[in-house]
Coordinates of C-alpha atoms in Angstrom, one line a residue:
Chain J
M1 CA 150.3 -52.2 -159.8
K2 CA 150.0 -50.5 -163.1
L3 CA 152.7 -52.5 -164.6
A4 CA 151.3 -55.7 -163.3
R5 CA 148.2 -54.8 -165.3
L6 CA 150.4 -54.5 -168.2
I7 CA 151.9 -57.5 -167.9
A8 CA 148.4 -59.6 -167.7
K9 CA 147.6 -58.0 -171.0
N10 CA 150.6 -58.8 -172.5
L11 CA 150.1 -62.6 -171.4
K12 CA 147.0 -62.2 -173.5
R13 CA 149.0 -60.9 -176.8
R14 CA 149.5 -64.4 -177.9
P15 CA 146.7 -66.5 -175.8
M16 CA 147.2 -69.8 -177.6
R17 CA 151.1 -69.6 -176.7
T18 CA 150.3 -68.5 -172.9
L19 CA 147.7 -71.4 -172.8
L20 CA 150.2 -74.1 -174.1
T21 CA 152.8 -72.8 -171.7
L22 CA 150.4 -72.8 -168.8
L23 CA 149.3 -76.2 -169.6
G24 CA 152.8 -77.4 -170.0
V25 CA 153.9 -76.0 -166.8
A26 CA 150.8 -77.3 -165.1
S27 CA 151.6 -81.0 -166.6
A28 CA 155.1 -81.0 -165.3
M29 CA 154.0 -79.5 -161.9
L30 CA 151.3 -82.0 -161.6
L31 CA 153.8 -85.0 -161.5
F32 CA 156.2 -82.7 -159.3
V33 CA 153.2 -82.6 -156.8
L34 CA 152.4 -86.2 -157.1
V35 CA 155.9 -87.3 -156.4
E36 CA 156.1 -84.9 -153.3
S37 CA 152.8 -85.8 -152.2
L38 CA 153.7 -89.5 -151.8
S39 CA 156.8 -88.5 -149.8
A40 CA 154.5 -86.5 -147.7
G41 CA 152.4 -89.4 -147.2
L42 CA 155.3 -91.6 -146.9
D43 CA 156.5 -89.2 -143.9
R44 CA 153.0 -89.4 -142.2
A45 CA 153.0 -92.9 -142.1
M46 CA 155.9 -93.1 -140.4
G47 CA 154.7 -90.2 -137.7
G48 CA 152.5 -92.3 -135.8
T49 CA 152.5 -91.2 -132.0
E50 CA 152.5 -95.1 -130.8
A51 CA 154.9 -96.8 -133.3
A52 CA 157.9 -96.1 -131.0
R53 CA 156.2 -98.1 -127.8
T54 CA 155.0 -100.8 -130.3
L55 CA 156.6 -104.2 -131.2
V56 CA 155.5 -106.4 -133.8
V57 CA 156.3 -110.2 -133.4
Y58 CA 156.3 -112.2 -136.8
R59 CA 156.8 -115.7 -137.8
Q60 CA 160.8 -115.8 -138.1
N61 CA 162.1 -115.8 -142.1
R62 CA 158.6 -114.8 -143.2
Y63 CA 158.4 -113.7 -146.8
C64 CA 155.3 -111.4 -146.1
P65 CA 152.4 -111.3 -143.7
Q66 CA 150.5 -114.2 -145.6
T67 CA 153.2 -116.3 -145.0
S68 CA 153.6 -115.7 -141.4
F69 CA 151.7 -118.2 -139.2
L70 CA 152.3 -118.2 -135.3
P71 CA 150.3 -120.3 -133.1
E72 CA 147.7 -117.9 -131.3
S73 CA 148.3 -119.3 -127.8
Y74 CA 151.9 -117.5 -127.8
V75 CA 149.8 -114.6 -126.7
E76 CA 149.8 -115.6 -123.0
R77 CA 153.6 -116.2 -122.9
I78 CA 154.2 -112.6 -124.5
R79 CA 152.2 -111.0 -121.9
K80 CA 154.1 -112.5 -119.0
I81 CA 157.2 -110.9 -120.3
P82 CA 158.5 -108.0 -118.2
G83 CA 157.8 -104.7 -119.7
V84 CA 155.0 -105.9 -122.0
V85 CA 151.8 -103.8 -121.2
S86 CA 149.4 -105.6 -123.7
A87 CA 149.9 -108.0 -126.7
L88 CA 147.4 -108.2 -129.4
P89 CA 146.9 -111.6 -131.7
V90 CA 146.5 -110.2 -135.3
K91 CA 145.5 -112.2 -138.2
V92 CA 146.4 -110.3 -141.4
F93 CA 144.7 -110.9 -144.9
L94 CA 146.2 -108.9 -148.1
N95 CA 145.6 -109.2 -151.7
N96 CA 149.2 -108.4 -152.6
C97 CA 152.5 -108.6 -150.8
R98 CA 154.7 -106.4 -153.0
A99 CA 154.1 -102.8 -153.8
S100 CA 150.6 -102.2 -155.1
L101 CA 148.2 -99.4 -156.2
D102 CA 145.2 -101.1 -154.7
L103 CA 146.2 -102.8 -151.7
V104 CA 143.3 -104.4 -149.5
T105 CA 144.5 -105.3 -146.0
F106 CA 142.1 -107.0 -143.4
Q107 CA 143.2 -107.2 -140.0
G108 CA 141.5 -109.6 -137.6
A109 CA 141.8 -109.4 -133.8
P110 CA 139.4 -110.1 -130.6
A111 CA 137.2 -107.3 -131.1
E112 CA 137.2 -105.7 -127.7
E113 CA 141.0 -106.0 -127.3
L114 CA 141.4 -104.5 -130.7
L115 CA 139.3 -101.4 -129.8
R116 CA 141.4 -101.2 -126.3
A117 CA 144.8 -101.5 -128.0
R118 CA 144.2 -99.3 -131.3
P119 CA 144.1 -95.7 -130.9
V120 CA 140.8 -95.5 -133.3
Q121 CA 137.9 -93.2 -133.1
V122 CA 134.7 -94.5 -134.9
L123 CA 133.4 -91.8 -136.7
E124 CA 130.3 -93.1 -138.2
G125 CA 128.3 -96.2 -137.2
D126 CA 128.7 -98.3 -134.1
A127 CA 131.6 -99.7 -132.3
A128 CA 129.2 -102.0 -130.3
R129 CA 127.7 -103.5 -133.6
F130 CA 131.1 -104.5 -134.5
V131 CA 131.8 -106.2 -131.3
R132 CA 128.5 -108.0 -131.6
D133 CA 128.2 -109.4 -135.2
A134 CA 131.1 -111.7 -136.1
D135 CA 131.0 -110.6 -139.9
A136 CA 130.9 -106.8 -138.9
A137 CA 134.0 -104.7 -139.7
L138 CA 135.4 -101.4 -138.9
V139 CA 136.6 -99.6 -142.1
G140 CA 139.5 -97.2 -141.9
R141 CA 138.5 -93.9 -143.3
A142 CA 141.2 -93.6 -146.1
F143 CA 140.1 -97.3 -147.3
A144 CA 136.5 -96.3 -147.0
A145 CA 136.9 -93.1 -148.9
R146 CA 139.0 -95.0 -151.6
K147 CA 136.4 -97.9 -151.9
G148 CA 133.3 -95.5 -151.5
L149 CA 132.0 -97.4 -148.7
R150 CA 129.5 -96.3 -146.0
V151 CA 128.2 -97.7 -143.0
G152 CA 125.6 -100.8 -143.6
D153 CA 127.5 -101.5 -147.0
S154 CA 128.5 -104.9 -147.8
F155 CA 132.3 -105.4 -148.9
R156 CA 133.3 -108.4 -150.6
F157 CA 136.8 -109.4 -151.2
G158 CA 137.9 -112.8 -152.5
N159 CA 136.2 -115.4 -150.2
I160 CA 135.7 -112.3 -147.4
T161 CA 132.4 -110.8 -147.0
V162 CA 132.3 -108.2 -144.5
K163 CA 129.5 -105.8 -143.3
V164 CA 130.7 -102.3 -142.7
A165 CA 129.6 -101.4 -138.9
G166 CA 131.8 -98.3 -138.6
I167 CA 134.4 -96.1 -140.0
F168 CA 137.3 -94.9 -138.0
S169 CA 140.0 -92.3 -137.8
S170 CA 143.4 -93.3 -136.0
A171 CA 146.2 -91.8 -134.6
E172 CA 148.1 -94.1 -136.6
P173 CA 147.9 -93.0 -140.3
V174 CA 148.5 -96.2 -141.7
E175 CA 145.4 -97.8 -140.0
E176 CA 143.2 -95.8 -141.8
D177 CA 143.7 -97.7 -144.9
V178 CA 142.8 -101.4 -143.2
V179 CA 139.4 -103.3 -142.6
M180 CA 139.3 -104.5 -139.1
T181 CA 137.6 -107.5 -138.3
H182 CA 137.1 -110.2 -135.9
L183 CA 140.1 -112.6 -135.5
E184 CA 138.1 -115.9 -135.7
F185 CA 136.3 -114.6 -138.6
L186 CA 139.4 -114.0 -140.7
Q187 CA 141.0 -117.2 -139.4
R188 CA 137.9 -119.1 -141.2
A189 CA 137.4 -116.9 -143.9
G190 CA 140.4 -118.1 -146.2
P191 CA 140.5 -121.1 -148.4
V192 CA 142.1 -123.0 -145.7
N193 CA 140.9 -123.0 -142.0
R194 CA 143.4 -121.2 -139.9
L195 CA 141.9 -121.5 -136.7
G196 CA 144.4 -120.8 -133.9
T197 CA 147.2 -119.2 -136.2
V198 CA 147.6 -115.7 -136.2
T199 CA 150.1 -113.5 -138.7
Q200 CA 151.6 -111.4 -135.8
F201 CA 151.3 -110.0 -132.3
E202 CA 151.2 -106.2 -131.7
V203 CA 152.9 -105.9 -128.5
K204 CA 152.8 -102.5 -126.4
I205 CA 155.7 -101.9 -124.1
D206 CA 156.2 -99.7 -121.0
D207 CA 159.4 -98.0 -122.1
A208 CA 160.1 -97.3 -125.6
A209 CA 163.9 -97.3 -124.6
R210 CA 163.6 -100.9 -123.8
A211 CA 162.3 -101.9 -127.2
K212 CA 165.0 -104.1 -128.4
E213 CA 165.9 -105.8 -125.0
I214 CA 161.8 -106.7 -124.7
A215 CA 162.0 -107.8 -128.5
A216 CA 165.1 -110.1 -127.6
A217 CA 163.0 -111.5 -124.8
I218 CA 160.2 -112.3 -126.8
D219 CA 162.2 -114.0 -129.6
D220 CA 164.3 -116.0 -126.7
Q221 CA 160.8 -117.4 -125.5
F222 CA 160.5 -119.0 -128.8
R223 CA 163.9 -119.7 -130.2
T224 CA 163.7 -123.5 -129.8
A225 CA 160.0 -123.5 -130.6
Q226 CA 158.6 -125.1 -134.0
E227 CA 157.6 -121.3 -135.0
P228 CA 160.4 -119.1 -134.0
T229 CA 159.8 -115.3 -134.2
D230 CA 161.4 -112.4 -135.3
T231 CA 160.4 -109.1 -133.1
R232 CA 160.9 -105.7 -134.4
A233 CA 159.7 -102.2 -133.4
K234 CA 156.9 -101.0 -135.3
L235 CA 158.9 -98.3 -136.8
A236 CA 161.5 -100.5 -138.0
F237 CA 158.9 -102.8 -139.4
L238 CA 157.4 -99.8 -141.3
E239 CA 160.9 -98.8 -142.6
S240 CA 161.3 -102.5 -144.0
A241 CA 157.9 -102.6 -145.3
T242 CA 158.2 -99.5 -147.2
R243 CA 161.9 -99.9 -148.6
D244 CA 160.5 -100.7 -151.8
L245 CA 158.3 -97.5 -152.0
R246 CA 161.3 -95.6 -150.8
E247 CA 163.5 -96.8 -153.3
I248 CA 160.9 -95.9 -156.1
L249 CA 160.4 -92.5 -154.2
G250 CA 164.0 -92.0 -154.6
F251 CA 164.0 -92.5 -158.5
A252 CA 160.8 -90.6 -158.6
R253 CA 162.4 -87.5 -157.2
W254 CA 164.7 -87.4 -160.1
L255 CA 161.6 -87.3 -162.5
G256 CA 160.4 -84.4 -160.1
I257 CA 163.6 -82.5 -160.7
G258 CA 163.2 -83.2 -164.3
C259 CA 159.6 -81.7 -163.9
V260 CA 161.1 -78.5 -162.6
A261 CA 163.4 -78.3 -165.2
V262 CA 160.8 -78.8 -167.6
V263 CA 158.9 -75.6 -166.2
L264 CA 162.1 -73.6 -166.5
A265 CA 162.7 -74.4 -169.9
L266 CA 159.1 -74.0 -171.2
V267 CA 158.8 -70.7 -169.2
A268 CA 162.2 -69.4 -170.5
N269 CA 161.4 -70.0 -174.1
T270 CA 158.0 -68.3 -173.8
V271 CA 159.3 -65.4 -172.0
L272 CA 162.4 -65.0 -174.5
M273 CA 160.3 -65.1 -177.5
S274 CA 157.6 -62.6 -176.0
S275 CA 160.8 -60.1 -175.0
Q276 CA 162.6 -60.7 -178.3
E277 CA 159.0 -59.6 -180.3
R278 CA 158.7 -56.5 -178.0
V279 CA 162.2 -54.9 -178.3
R280 CA 161.2 -52.0 -180.0
E281 CA 158.3 -51.5 -177.6
F282 CA 160.7 -51.4 -174.8
G283 CA 162.6 -49.0 -176.7
V284 CA 159.4 -47.0 -176.6
F285 CA 158.8 -47.6 -172.8
R286 CA 162.3 -46.4 -172.4
T287 CA 161.9 -43.3 -174.5
L288 CA 158.9 -42.3 -172.4
G289 CA 161.0 -42.4 -169.2
F290 CA 160.6 -46.0 -167.8
R291 CA 163.9 -47.4 -166.5
E292 CA 165.9 -50.4 -166.9
Q293 CA 164.3 -51.9 -163.6
H294 CA 160.7 -51.4 -165.0
I295 CA 161.5 -53.5 -168.4
A296 CA 163.0 -56.1 -166.4
F297 CA 160.0 -56.1 -163.8
L298 CA 157.9 -56.7 -167.0
V299 CA 159.8 -59.4 -168.2
L300 CA 160.3 -61.2 -165.0
G301 CA 156.8 -60.6 -163.9
E302 CA 155.5 -62.6 -166.8
A303 CA 157.9 -65.5 -166.2
L304 CA 156.9 -65.7 -162.7
I305 CA 153.0 -65.5 -163.5
L306 CA 153.3 -68.3 -166.2
A307 CA 155.4 -70.1 -163.7
L308 CA 153.1 -69.6 -160.6
G309 CA 149.7 -69.9 -162.9
G310 CA 150.9 -73.0 -164.6
S311 CA 152.0 -74.6 -161.2
A312 CA 148.6 -73.6 -159.3
L313 CA 147.0 -75.4 -162.0
G314 CA 149.3 -78.5 -161.7
L315 CA 148.5 -78.3 -157.9
G316 CA 144.9 -78.1 -158.4
A317 CA 144.9 -81.1 -160.8
A318 CA 146.7 -83.1 -158.7
Q319 CA 144.5 -82.1 -155.5
L320 CA 141.7 -83.2 -157.4
I321 CA 143.3 -86.5 -158.6
V322 CA 144.0 -87.5 -155.1
E323 CA 140.7 -86.4 -153.9
T324 CA 138.5 -88.1 -156.4
S325 CA 140.7 -91.6 -156.7
H326 CA 141.9 -91.8 -153.1
V327 CA 144.7 -93.6 -154.5
S328 CA 147.3 -95.2 -152.2
I329 CA 150.5 -97.2 -152.7
G330 CA 151.0 -100.3 -150.4
S331 CA 153.5 -102.9 -149.6
E332 CA 153.4 -105.7 -146.9
G333 CA 149.8 -104.4 -145.8
V334 CA 151.4 -100.9 -145.3
S335 CA 149.5 -98.4 -147.0
V336 CA 150.6 -95.0 -148.1
G337 CA 148.3 -92.1 -149.4
F338 CA 149.2 -89.2 -151.4
R339 CA 149.0 -86.2 -149.4
I340 CA 148.8 -82.6 -150.4
V341 CA 149.1 -80.4 -147.1
P342 CA 149.9 -76.8 -147.0
A343 CA 153.5 -77.2 -146.5
L344 CA 153.4 -79.0 -150.0
A345 CA 151.8 -76.5 -151.5
L346 CA 154.1 -73.6 -150.1
R347 CA 156.7 -75.7 -151.4
V348 CA 155.4 -75.9 -154.8
A349 CA 154.8 -72.1 -154.8
L350 CA 158.6 -71.6 -153.8
V351 CA 159.8 -74.0 -156.4
A352 CA 157.7 -72.5 -159.3
G353 CA 158.6 -68.9 -158.3
A354 CA 162.3 -70.0 -158.0
A355 CA 161.9 -71.6 -161.5
G356 CA 159.9 -68.6 -163.0
A357 CA 162.5 -66.2 -161.6
L358 CA 165.6 -68.1 -163.0
A359 CA 163.7 -68.5 -166.3
G360 CA 163.1 -65.0 -166.6
L361 CA 166.2 -63.6 -165.5
Y362 CA 168.3 -63.6 -168.7
P363 CA 165.4 -62.2 -170.7
A364 CA 164.9 -59.5 -168.4
L365 CA 168.4 -58.5 -168.1
R366 CA 168.6 -58.7 -172.0
S367 CA 165.9 -56.6 -172.2
A368 CA 166.5 -54.1 -169.6
S369 CA 170.1 -53.4 -170.8
R370 CA 169.7 -52.9 -174.5
P371 CA 170.7 -49.5 -175.2
V372 CA 167.4 -47.4 -176.0
V373 CA 168.5 -46.6 -179.9
A374 CA 169.3 -49.9 -180.5
A375 CA 165.9 -51.1 -179.3
L376 CA 164.2 -48.6 -181.6
R377 CA 166.0 -49.6 -184.5
E378 CA 164.8 -53.0 -184.3
A379 CA 161.9 -54.1 -186.9
Chain N
M1 CA 159.5 -23.4 -172.5
I2 CA 163.0 -24.7 -173.2
S3 CA 165.9 -23.8 -175.1
I4 CA 168.7 -26.2 -176.6
A5 CA 172.3 -25.9 -177.3
L6 CA 174.8 -28.4 -178.9
D7 CA 178.3 -27.6 -178.4
G8 CA 180.7 -29.2 -180.7
V9 CA 178.7 -32.5 -180.8
T10 CA 180.2 -35.8 -182.1
K11 CA 178.5 -39.0 -182.5
R12 CA 180.0 -42.4 -184.0
Y13 CA 178.6 -46.0 -184.6
T14 CA 180.7 -48.9 -185.5
K15 CA 179.1 -51.1 -187.9
G16 CA 181.0 -54.1 -188.3
E17 CA 184.7 -52.9 -189.3
H18 CA 183.3 -49.5 -190.3
V19 CA 183.0 -46.6 -187.9
L20 CA 180.1 -44.1 -189.0
T21 CA 180.5 -40.4 -188.1
P22 CA 176.7 -39.2 -188.4
L23 CA 177.5 -36.1 -186.5
E24 CA 181.0 -34.2 -186.1
N25 CA 181.6 -31.3 -184.1
V26 CA 178.0 -30.3 -184.6
S27 CA 176.8 -26.7 -183.0
L28 CA 173.5 -25.9 -182.6
E29 CA 171.4 -23.5 -180.7
I30 CA 167.1 -23.8 -180.8
A31 CA 165.6 -20.9 -179.1
S32 CA 162.5 -21.5 -176.6
G33 CA 159.5 -21.9 -178.4
D34 CA 160.9 -22.6 -181.9
F35 CA 159.4 -24.9 -184.2
F36 CA 162.9 -26.2 -185.7
V37 CA 162.7 -28.5 -188.5
L38 CA 165.8 -30.5 -189.6
L39 CA 166.0 -31.7 -193.2
G40 CA 168.2 -34.0 -194.9
P41 CA 168.7 -36.9 -196.9
S42 CA 168.3 -40.9 -195.4
G43 CA 171.3 -41.6 -193.4
S44 CA 172.5 -37.8 -192.8
G45 CA 172.2 -38.0 -188.9
K46 CA 168.8 -36.3 -188.5
T47 CA 167.4 -38.8 -186.1
T48 CA 170.9 -39.2 -184.5
L49 CA 170.6 -35.6 -183.7
L50 CA 167.1 -35.7 -182.2
N51 CA 168.0 -38.9 -180.3
L52 CA 170.5 -36.8 -178.8
L53 CA 168.1 -33.9 -177.9
A54 CA 165.6 -36.5 -176.6
A55 CA 168.3 -37.7 -174.1
I56 CA 168.0 -41.6 -175.5
D57 CA 171.3 -41.2 -176.4
R58 CA 174.6 -39.7 -175.4
P59 CA 177.3 -38.0 -177.7
D60 CA 180.9 -39.3 -178.0
A61 CA 182.1 -35.8 -177.7
G62 CA 180.8 -32.2 -176.9
R63 CA 177.9 -31.2 -174.8
V64 CA 173.9 -31.3 -175.1
I65 CA 172.6 -28.7 -173.1
V66 CA 168.5 -28.7 -172.6
G67 CA 166.8 -26.5 -170.5
G68 CA 170.2 -25.7 -169.1
T69 CA 170.7 -29.3 -168.1
D70 CA 174.0 -30.9 -169.8
L71 CA 172.7 -34.2 -170.3
A72 CA 175.9 -36.1 -170.4
K73 CA 176.3 -35.6 -166.8
L74 CA 173.0 -37.2 -165.8
P75 CA 173.3 -40.7 -164.8
S76 CA 171.1 -43.2 -166.5
G77 CA 168.3 -43.2 -163.8
R78 CA 168.2 -39.4 -163.6
L79 CA 168.3 -39.2 -167.3
A80 CA 165.0 -41.4 -167.6
S81 CA 163.3 -39.2 -165.2
W82 CA 164.5 -36.1 -167.0
R83 CA 162.9 -37.7 -170.2
S84 CA 159.7 -38.2 -168.7
E85 CA 159.5 -34.6 -167.5
H86 CA 160.7 -32.8 -170.3
V87 CA 160.7 -34.4 -173.7
G88 CA 157.6 -36.2 -175.6
Y89 CA 158.6 -38.1 -178.6
V90 CA 156.9 -38.5 -181.6
F91 CA 158.1 -41.6 -183.8
Q92 CA 157.7 -42.2 -187.6
Q93 CA 155.5 -44.9 -186.7
A94 CA 153.0 -44.3 -183.9
N95 CA 154.5 -47.5 -181.9
L96 CA 151.5 -47.7 -179.5
V97 CA 151.2 -50.8 -177.5
P98 CA 148.7 -52.9 -179.3
V99 CA 147.4 -54.6 -176.2
L100 CA 146.6 -50.9 -174.8
T101 CA 143.5 -48.9 -175.4
A102 CA 144.3 -45.6 -177.0
Y103 CA 143.1 -44.2 -173.6
E104 CA 145.9 -46.5 -171.8
N105 CA 148.4 -45.7 -174.4
V106 CA 148.2 -42.0 -173.6
E107 CA 148.2 -42.8 -170.0
L108 CA 151.4 -44.6 -170.2
P109 CA 153.8 -41.8 -169.6
L110 CA 151.7 -40.7 -166.6
W111 CA 152.3 -44.1 -164.8
L112 CA 155.6 -42.7 -164.0
F113 CA 154.4 -39.6 -161.9
P114 CA 152.8 -39.8 -158.6
M115 CA 149.2 -38.7 -159.3
S116 CA 145.8 -39.6 -158.4
R117 CA 143.8 -41.6 -160.7
A118 CA 141.3 -38.5 -161.1
E119 CA 144.1 -36.3 -162.3
R120 CA 145.2 -39.0 -164.8
H121 CA 142.0 -39.1 -166.1
R122 CA 141.7 -35.3 -166.8
R123 CA 144.9 -35.3 -168.5
V124 CA 144.6 -38.1 -170.6
S125 CA 141.0 -36.8 -171.6
L126 CA 142.3 -33.3 -172.2
A127 CA 145.3 -34.9 -174.6
L128 CA 142.9 -36.9 -176.6
E129 CA 140.6 -34.0 -176.9
A130 CA 143.5 -32.0 -178.0
V131 CA 144.0 -34.3 -180.9
G132 CA 140.2 -34.8 -181.5
L133 CA 139.9 -38.8 -180.6
L134 CA 138.4 -38.5 -177.2
E135 CA 135.5 -40.6 -178.6
R136 CA 138.0 -43.2 -179.7
A137 CA 139.6 -43.4 -176.1
A138 CA 138.5 -47.3 -175.8
H139 CA 139.7 -48.5 -178.9
L140 CA 142.8 -50.7 -179.5
P141 CA 145.7 -49.3 -182.0
R142 CA 144.3 -52.0 -184.5
Q143 CA 140.9 -50.3 -184.7
L144 CA 142.3 -47.0 -185.5
S145 CA 143.6 -45.6 -189.1
G146 CA 147.1 -44.8 -189.3
G147 CA 146.5 -41.1 -188.9
Q148 CA 144.3 -41.6 -185.8
E149 CA 147.4 -43.7 -184.5
Q150 CA 149.7 -41.0 -184.9
R151 CA 147.5 -38.4 -183.6
V152 CA 147.1 -40.9 -180.3
A153 CA 151.1 -40.9 -180.1
I154 CA 150.9 -37.3 -180.1
A155 CA 148.7 -37.2 -177.4
R156 CA 151.0 -39.7 -175.7
A157 CA 153.9 -37.1 -176.2
I158 CA 152.1 -34.2 -174.6
V159 CA 150.1 -35.7 -171.8
A160 CA 152.8 -35.2 -169.2
D161 CA 153.0 -31.6 -170.7
P162 CA 156.6 -31.8 -171.3
P163 CA 158.2 -28.4 -172.7
L164 CA 159.9 -30.2 -175.7
I165 CA 158.4 -32.3 -178.3
V166 CA 160.7 -34.1 -180.7
A167 CA 159.2 -35.6 -183.9
D168 CA 160.9 -37.8 -186.1
E169 CA 159.6 -37.9 -189.4
P170 CA 155.6 -38.1 -187.9
T171 CA 154.1 -37.8 -191.2
G172 CA 156.5 -40.3 -193.0
N173 CA 153.9 -43.4 -192.9
L174 CA 150.6 -41.1 -193.4
D175 CA 148.6 -40.0 -196.6
H176 CA 148.5 -36.4 -197.6
E177 CA 145.3 -35.6 -195.5
S178 CA 146.3 -37.3 -192.2
A179 CA 150.0 -35.8 -192.7
D180 CA 147.9 -32.3 -192.9
G181 CA 146.0 -33.2 -190.0
V182 CA 149.2 -34.1 -187.7
L183 CA 151.3 -31.1 -188.9
T184 CA 148.6 -28.6 -187.9
L185 CA 148.5 -30.3 -184.5
L186 CA 152.0 -30.2 -184.2
S187 CA 151.8 -26.5 -185.3
R188 CA 149.2 -25.6 -182.7
L189 CA 151.1 -27.2 -179.9
N190 CA 154.1 -24.5 -181.0
V191 CA 151.6 -21.5 -181.2
E192 CA 149.0 -21.9 -178.6
R193 CA 150.8 -23.8 -176.1
G194 CA 154.3 -22.7 -176.5
K195 CA 155.9 -26.0 -177.0
T196 CA 159.4 -25.8 -178.5
I197 CA 159.2 -28.6 -181.3
V198 CA 162.0 -30.2 -183.0
M199 CA 161.0 -32.1 -186.1
V200 CA 162.8 -34.4 -188.5
T201 CA 161.6 -34.7 -191.9
H202 CA 162.6 -34.9 -195.5
D203 CA 159.3 -33.9 -196.7
P204 CA 159.6 -30.0 -198.3
R205 CA 155.6 -29.7 -197.3
A206 CA 156.1 -30.5 -193.7
A207 CA 159.3 -28.6 -193.5
A208 CA 157.4 -25.4 -194.6
R209 CA 155.5 -25.6 -191.0
G210 CA 158.4 -24.8 -189.3
T211 CA 159.4 -21.5 -188.2
R212 CA 163.0 -22.5 -188.4
R213 CA 164.7 -24.8 -190.7
M214 CA 168.3 -26.3 -191.0
Q215 CA 169.9 -28.9 -193.3
L216 CA 172.0 -31.8 -192.1
D217 CA 174.3 -33.2 -194.6
K218 CA 177.5 -35.3 -194.0
G219 CA 177.6 -34.7 -190.4
Q220 CA 177.4 -30.7 -190.8
L221 CA 174.4 -28.3 -190.3
L222 CA 173.4 -25.8 -192.6
D223 CA 171.0 -22.9 -191.9
L224 CA 168.4 -22.6 -194.3
Q225 CA 166.1 -19.7 -194.9
P226 CA 163.2 -19.7 -192.4
A227 CA 160.0 -21.0 -193.5
G228 CA 157.7 -18.2 -194.9
T229 CA 160.7 -15.8 -195.3
P230 CA 160.8 -14.2 -198.8

């Protein structure tokens, strides 16, 4: 405890150097945390409870949701296929098919069916008003936070203007970033009237193990139709939609590793300089009766405080950015938010601790093992 | 009270391709309660001998026995503990920790002992009072004069109440007045508290404070007339 107090005082010996090191570590760890929080967001997006029992029916050879036009009438034929529990026709409108930092996704469906089919809970506002008013929308809480929307607000995007009737949470994390509207409203909203066409069908099945078989049965129904279908499990669809993000994330992970290397180099440099300045002082400590391990503790402690302190700052800054910007990355209508969860904070602490310990190891061993007399001779 | 015996001590250093032998087969006895002064020109091996007595260095040959303990036989960890209990070291420069106050610098050696905060406070206050700097307890070293810094260093050397005080040219960097104050303090520790003091100096005025003086030159010891002896 007393030595810890001494470590804290030593860090104030050169306050500017300590501050710059902390800021450097914080910047590097900010990047590391953002990369890891996107990964956590992606994991969460894949972690919905209904994804395994849900199939998504698209137009075959579609490029993106915007290019999938299926007759709404398919829904009745799909519902009759054995194993299908329900089928929901959904019209999707979004602003960008590829990876985007500001994805806006509207999903229109028959209001009452939508509320039955989706595992949503209206947190604010009124679901009845959503059902009643043709231009009403239920907004996912992540989207509402990102756009600063409240119940009663109007939200305009392109030709579409909706009134926020409620804000919902969902057991399916990706749905918390969409705006749910009436099907007909969305069909009429675009520059071309698309009444009678939908983008996709969301099909609930009775047994997840039969997903492949039922998907094949649906596609068989429409194999010779003018608009053939391509049916996949929702999980497979999500994986496909987020493939670009995964590739970006794979590269970003290398940046994250680079950030940890920066932390290591910064802390090692500072601690090495600090311990070299105090060689004689350590000699005095040893003369007073302090042992090698006390000296090692002083040096290692300094490295750990710099690494952990800087990382805490970086984590705090990342939390602030995520909380205030509500930024998310989306692709093909699937939005992935940045998530800083306790497990990530723990991982950051472990990585920072390991980097700090590694950075301090050499200076600590060198300082502790230097003979007392040699240390006292240092200028 | 502690007595010291060096028996056939040799110490060598390698400097580049050269081997230096500041001490060669040196034998010496210092009685408990002595104020022993070691004189000699620069590079004569005075500090080397002092470092051996203070157990911060080991001889290449011979034995160093302090208070009945053969220091060469103690492993590194126990040697450190032994130092903290038996030796107070006063350097030529005060060597205070710049980020600690005078109080905290004096308190440092007590961190190694299981001791209540109140007891530490009592001992630090007594040590600072003994060197006349209790009112400067909260000052950082940079806020003290050179003489005051050296007195704080002496307080640090005596706070754990070690029986042996070794001082390596403690007045070397001080003005006349400050040097006198430090030497008087060491004399009082010797006379009033019975500390065995071994002081290295090349200043004849400082040497005059000793009860016994020896000259070290070319690795050999020469007994000088005790100070004050006609």
